[in-house]
Amino acid sequence: MRKNIVAGNWKMNLNFEEGVSLFSEIVNMVKDEVIGDQEVVVCAPFIHLSTLGKLAATAANVHIGAQNVHQAEAGAYTGEVSAAQVKSVGVNYVILGHSERRAYFGETDALLADKTNAVLKQGLRPIFCIGETKEERESNNFFAVIKTQLEGGVFHLSATEFAEVVLAYEPVWAIGTGLTASPEQAQEVHAFIRETVAAKYGAEIADQTTILYGGSANPSNASTLFAQPDIDGGLIGGASLKSRDFLEIVKVFNK
Ligand code: PGA
């Protein structure tokens, strides 16, 4: 069966000390309270990753992720960080295509395809985000938007490469707004994503693909969202900044 993953996205929050302290709490709580094989991922700012990588190395089932990388392997790109660099401190996952990167940093599908290649080349797993804006939802255009994002960002991959990709459906109107997609709305899109993947790569790969939901997920709505057949976990922003809230979401998958 496909893997259940709960990933926290800290965004540009927490100074170094706060980040280390939150991560240590998460590691301890996971050790004490998590029963099951769900995977926990914490996507922290770059400056935290080296220290968190050392803490994660001794923690079963807790991995670290970056929130972005540059598409080139190395070179004269002042201010940027490469996939090889984050790998060297113990990163396993990289969020790509988050709507904030698409909207505020002009990241296009074509650029994201290059970034996906860079991440896979290092043996890391992309958490590739897709999702429609409020206008696209209201104009009923969201299936086409999501299909285009998949085609532009990840469908150039071979089947073996695609098998390493984690997808995250994050309706832009639900991110940080407190407006969660209803379990039915989310399931409808997740099922569509899985069908679209099946049409491209076949039913077996589609069935193995982990598809996360993101957008105002919290301890009160996580269990109904994760109970949907095509929702395999979450990408959690605000609620991942509080260890107790994050753990309650992770524990939805306790067996
Ligand atoms: P949110 O963010 O949980 O705060 O809505 C989710 C995300 O942006 O990944």
Coordinates of C-alpha atoms and ligand atoms in Angstrom, one line a residue:
M1 CA 0.0 0.0 0.0
R2 CA 1.1 3.6 -0.5
K3 CA 2.7 5.4 2.3
N4 CA 0.9 7.8 4.6
I5 CA 2.9 11.0 5.2
V6 CA 2.2 14.0 7.4
A7 CA 4.6 16.9 6.5
G8 CA 4.9 20.2 8.3
N9 CA 5.7 23.3 6.4
W10 CA 7.1 25.9 8.8
K11 CA 7.4 28.5 6.0
M12 CA 9.5 31.5 7.1
N13 CA 8.7 31.1 10.7
L14 CA 10.8 30.4 13.9
N15 CA 14.3 31.5 14.7
F16 CA 17.0 28.9 15.0
E17 CA 16.5 28.2 18.7
E18 CA 12.7 28.0 18.4
G19 CA 13.0 25.7 15.5
V20 CA 15.4 23.3 17.2
S21 CA 13.2 23.3 20.3
L22 CA 10.0 22.6 18.3
F23 CA 11.7 19.8 16.3
S24 CA 13.0 18.2 19.5
E25 CA 9.5 18.2 20.9
I26 CA 8.2 16.6 17.8
V27 CA 10.9 13.9 17.8
N28 CA 10.1 13.0 21.4
M29 CA 6.3 13.0 20.9
V30 CA 6.7 10.8 17.8
K31 CA 8.8 8.4 19.7
D32 CA 6.3 8.2 22.6
E33 CA 3.0 8.4 20.8
V34 CA 3.2 7.3 17.2
I35 CA 2.2 3.7 16.5
G36 CA 2.1 2.9 12.9
D37 CA 4.2 3.4 9.8
Q38 CA 3.1 6.9 8.9
E39 CA 6.1 9.0 8.0
V40 CA 6.6 12.4 9.6
V41 CA 8.4 15.1 7.6
V42 CA 9.3 18.6 8.9
C43 CA 10.1 21.2 6.2
A44 CA 12.1 23.9 7.9
P45 CA 13.9 27.0 6.7
F46 CA 17.4 26.3 5.3
I47 CA 19.3 27.6 8.3
H48 CA 17.7 25.0 10.6
L49 CA 18.3 22.0 8.4
S50 CA 21.8 21.0 9.3
T51 CA 21.0 20.8 13.0
L52 CA 17.6 19.2 12.5
G53 CA 19.3 16.7 10.2
K54 CA 21.5 15.5 13.0
L55 CA 18.5 15.2 15.4
A56 CA 16.5 13.4 12.7
A57 CA 19.3 10.9 12.0
T58 CA 18.6 9.2 15.3
A59 CA 14.8 9.5 15.2
A60 CA 12.9 6.7 13.6
N61 CA 10.2 7.9 11.1
V62 CA 11.0 11.6 11.3
H63 CA 12.5 13.1 8.2
I64 CA 13.4 16.6 7.2
G65 CA 12.6 18.6 4.1
A66 CA 13.5 21.8 2.4
Q67 CA 10.9 24.2 1.2
N68 CA 12.6 25.0 -2.1
V69 CA 15.9 24.5 -3.9
H70 CA 17.5 26.0 -7.0
Q71 CA 17.4 24.0 -10.2
A72 CA 21.1 24.1 -10.9
E73 CA 23.6 21.7 -9.3
A74 CA 26.0 24.4 -8.2
G75 CA 27.5 27.7 -9.4
A76 CA 27.2 31.5 -9.4
Y77 CA 23.7 31.9 -8.1
T78 CA 24.1 34.2 -5.2
G79 CA 21.6 33.6 -2.4
E80 CA 20.4 30.2 -3.7
V81 CA 20.7 26.7 -2.2
S82 CA 21.0 23.5 -4.3
A83 CA 19.5 20.1 -3.9
A84 CA 23.0 18.6 -3.4
Q85 CA 23.6 21.1 -0.6
V86 CA 20.4 20.2 1.3
K87 CA 21.0 16.5 0.7
S88 CA 24.4 16.9 2.4
V89 CA 22.8 17.8 5.7
G90 CA 20.4 14.9 5.7
V91 CA 17.3 16.3 3.9
N92 CA 15.1 13.6 2.2
Y93 CA 12.2 15.7 0.9
V94 CA 11.9 19.0 -0.9
I95 CA 8.6 21.0 -1.3
L96 CA 8.3 22.2 -4.9
G97 CA 5.7 24.4 -6.5
H98 CA 4.0 25.7 -3.3
S99 CA 1.5 28.3 -4.3
E100 CA 3.4 30.9 -2.4
R101 CA 6.5 30.2 -4.6
R102 CA 4.3 30.3 -7.7
A103 CA 2.6 33.5 -6.7
Y104 CA 5.3 35.6 -5.0
F105 CA 8.4 34.2 -6.8
G106 CA 7.0 33.7 -10.3
E107 CA 7.7 29.9 -10.4
T108 CA 6.3 28.5 -13.6
D109 CA 5.5 24.9 -14.5
A110 CA 8.6 24.8 -16.7
L111 CA 10.9 26.0 -13.9
L112 CA 9.3 23.5 -11.6
A113 CA 10.0 20.7 -14.0
D114 CA 13.7 21.7 -13.9
K115 CA 13.6 21.8 -10.1
T116 CA 11.9 18.4 -10.0
N117 CA 14.7 17.0 -12.1
A118 CA 17.4 18.6 -9.8
V119 CA 15.7 17.1 -6.7
L120 CA 15.3 13.6 -8.2
K121 CA 18.9 13.6 -9.5
Q122 CA 20.1 13.8 -5.8
G123 CA 17.9 11.0 -4.8
L124 CA 15.5 13.2 -2.9
R125 CA 11.7 13.1 -3.0
P126 CA 9.8 16.1 -4.2
I127 CA 6.6 17.1 -2.5
F128 CA 5.0 18.6 -5.5
C129 CA 2.2 21.1 -4.8
I130 CA -0.7 21.7 -7.1
G131 CA -4.0 23.5 -6.6
E132 CA -6.4 26.1 -7.9
T133 CA -7.1 29.7 -6.8
K134 CA -10.4 30.9 -5.6
E135 CA -11.3 32.3 -9.0
E136 CA -10.4 29.0 -10.7
R137 CA -12.6 27.1 -8.2
E138 CA -15.5 29.5 -8.7
S139 CA -15.3 29.4 -12.5
N140 CA -15.3 25.6 -12.2
N141 CA -12.0 25.4 -14.0
F142 CA -10.1 23.6 -11.4
F143 CA -9.7 20.2 -13.0
A144 CA -8.1 21.7 -16.0
V145 CA -5.7 23.8 -13.8
I146 CA -4.6 20.8 -11.9
K147 CA -4.1 18.7 -15.0
T148 CA -2.0 21.5 -16.5
Q149 CA 0.2 21.7 -13.4
L150 CA 0.8 18.0 -13.4
E151 CA 1.6 17.9 -17.1
G152 CA 3.9 20.9 -16.9
G153 CA 5.7 20.0 -13.6
V154 CA 6.0 16.2 -13.4
F155 CA 4.6 14.4 -16.4
H156 CA 7.9 14.6 -18.3
L157 CA 9.3 12.1 -15.8
S158 CA 9.8 8.4 -16.5
A159 CA 7.6 6.1 -14.5
T160 CA 10.6 5.1 -12.3
E161 CA 11.2 8.8 -11.6
F162 CA 7.6 9.6 -11.0
A163 CA 7.3 6.8 -8.4
E164 CA 9.5 9.0 -6.1
V165 CA 7.2 12.0 -6.3
V166 CA 4.7 12.8 -3.5
L167 CA 1.9 15.0 -4.7
A168 CA 0.2 17.6 -2.5
Y169 CA -3.2 19.1 -3.4
E170 CA -3.4 22.5 -1.9
P171 CA -6.3 24.6 -3.0
V172 CA -4.9 28.2 -2.8
W173 CA -8.1 29.5 -1.3
A174 CA -7.7 27.2 1.7
I175 CA -4.1 28.0 2.5
G176 CA -3.7 29.9 5.7
T177 CA -7.3 31.1 5.4
G178 CA -9.0 28.8 7.9
L179 CA -11.3 27.8 5.0
T180 CA -10.6 24.1 4.6
A181 CA -11.8 22.2 1.6
S182 CA -14.6 19.9 2.7
P183 CA -13.6 16.2 2.8
E184 CA -15.9 15.7 -0.3
Q185 CA -14.3 18.6 -2.2
A186 CA -10.8 17.3 -1.4
Q187 CA -11.6 13.7 -2.2
E188 CA -13.1 14.7 -5.5
V189 CA -9.9 16.4 -6.6
H190 CA -7.6 13.7 -5.1
A191 CA -9.6 11.0 -7.1
F192 CA -9.2 13.1 -10.2
I193 CA -5.4 13.5 -9.6
R194 CA -5.1 9.7 -9.1
E195 CA -7.1 9.1 -12.3
T196 CA -4.9 11.5 -14.2
V197 CA -1.7 9.8 -12.9
A198 CA -3.2 6.4 -13.9
A199 CA -3.9 7.6 -17.4
K200 CA -0.3 8.7 -17.7
Y201 CA 1.7 6.1 -15.8
G202 CA -0.8 3.2 -15.2
A203 CA -3.0 2.1 -12.4
E204 CA -0.3 0.4 -10.4
I205 CA 1.9 3.6 -10.1
A206 CA -1.2 5.7 -9.4
D207 CA -2.2 3.4 -6.6
Q208 CA 1.2 3.7 -5.0
T209 CA 1.3 7.5 -5.3
T210 CA 1.0 9.4 -2.0
I211 CA -1.3 12.4 -2.4
L212 CA -1.4 14.8 0.5
Y213 CA -4.0 17.4 1.3
G214 CA -2.9 20.9 2.4
G215 CA -4.9 24.0 3.3
S216 CA -6.0 24.9 6.9
A217 CA -5.8 21.3 8.0
N218 CA -5.9 21.0 11.8
P219 CA -6.5 18.5 14.6
S220 CA -10.3 18.9 14.3
N221 CA -10.6 18.3 10.6
A222 CA -7.7 16.0 9.9
S223 CA -9.5 12.7 10.7
T224 CA -12.4 13.3 8.3
L225 CA -10.0 14.5 5.6
F226 CA -7.7 11.5 6.0
A227 CA -10.6 9.1 6.1
Q228 CA -11.2 9.8 2.4
P229 CA -9.9 7.0 0.2
D230 CA -7.6 9.1 -1.9
I231 CA -6.2 11.4 0.8
D232 CA -2.9 9.8 2.1
G233 CA -1.8 12.5 4.5
G234 CA -1.3 16.2 4.9
L235 CA 0.9 19.1 4.2
I236 CA 0.4 21.2 7.3
G237 CA 1.3 24.9 7.6
G238 CA 0.0 26.8 10.6
A239 CA -0.8 23.8 12.7
S240 CA 2.7 22.4 12.3
L241 CA 4.1 25.2 14.4
K242 CA 2.6 23.8 17.5
S243 CA 4.0 20.4 18.5
R244 CA 0.7 19.2 20.1
D245 CA -1.5 20.1 17.2
F246 CA 1.0 18.6 14.7
L247 CA 1.2 15.4 16.6
E248 CA -2.6 15.1 16.8
I249 CA -2.7 15.3 13.1
V250 CA 0.1 12.7 12.7
K251 CA -1.7 10.4 15.1
V252 CA -4.7 10.2 12.9
F253 CA -2.8 7.4 11.2
N254 CA -2.0 5.5 14.4
K255 CA -3.2 2.0 14.1
Ligands
PGA1 P1 -1.9 26.0 6.2 O1 -0.7 25.9 5.1 O2 -2.0 24.7 6.8 O3 -1.4 27.1 7.1 O4 -3.1 26.4 5.5 C1 -0.6 24.8 4.3 C2 0.5 25.0 3.3 O5 0.7 26.1 2.8 O6 1.3 24.1 3.0

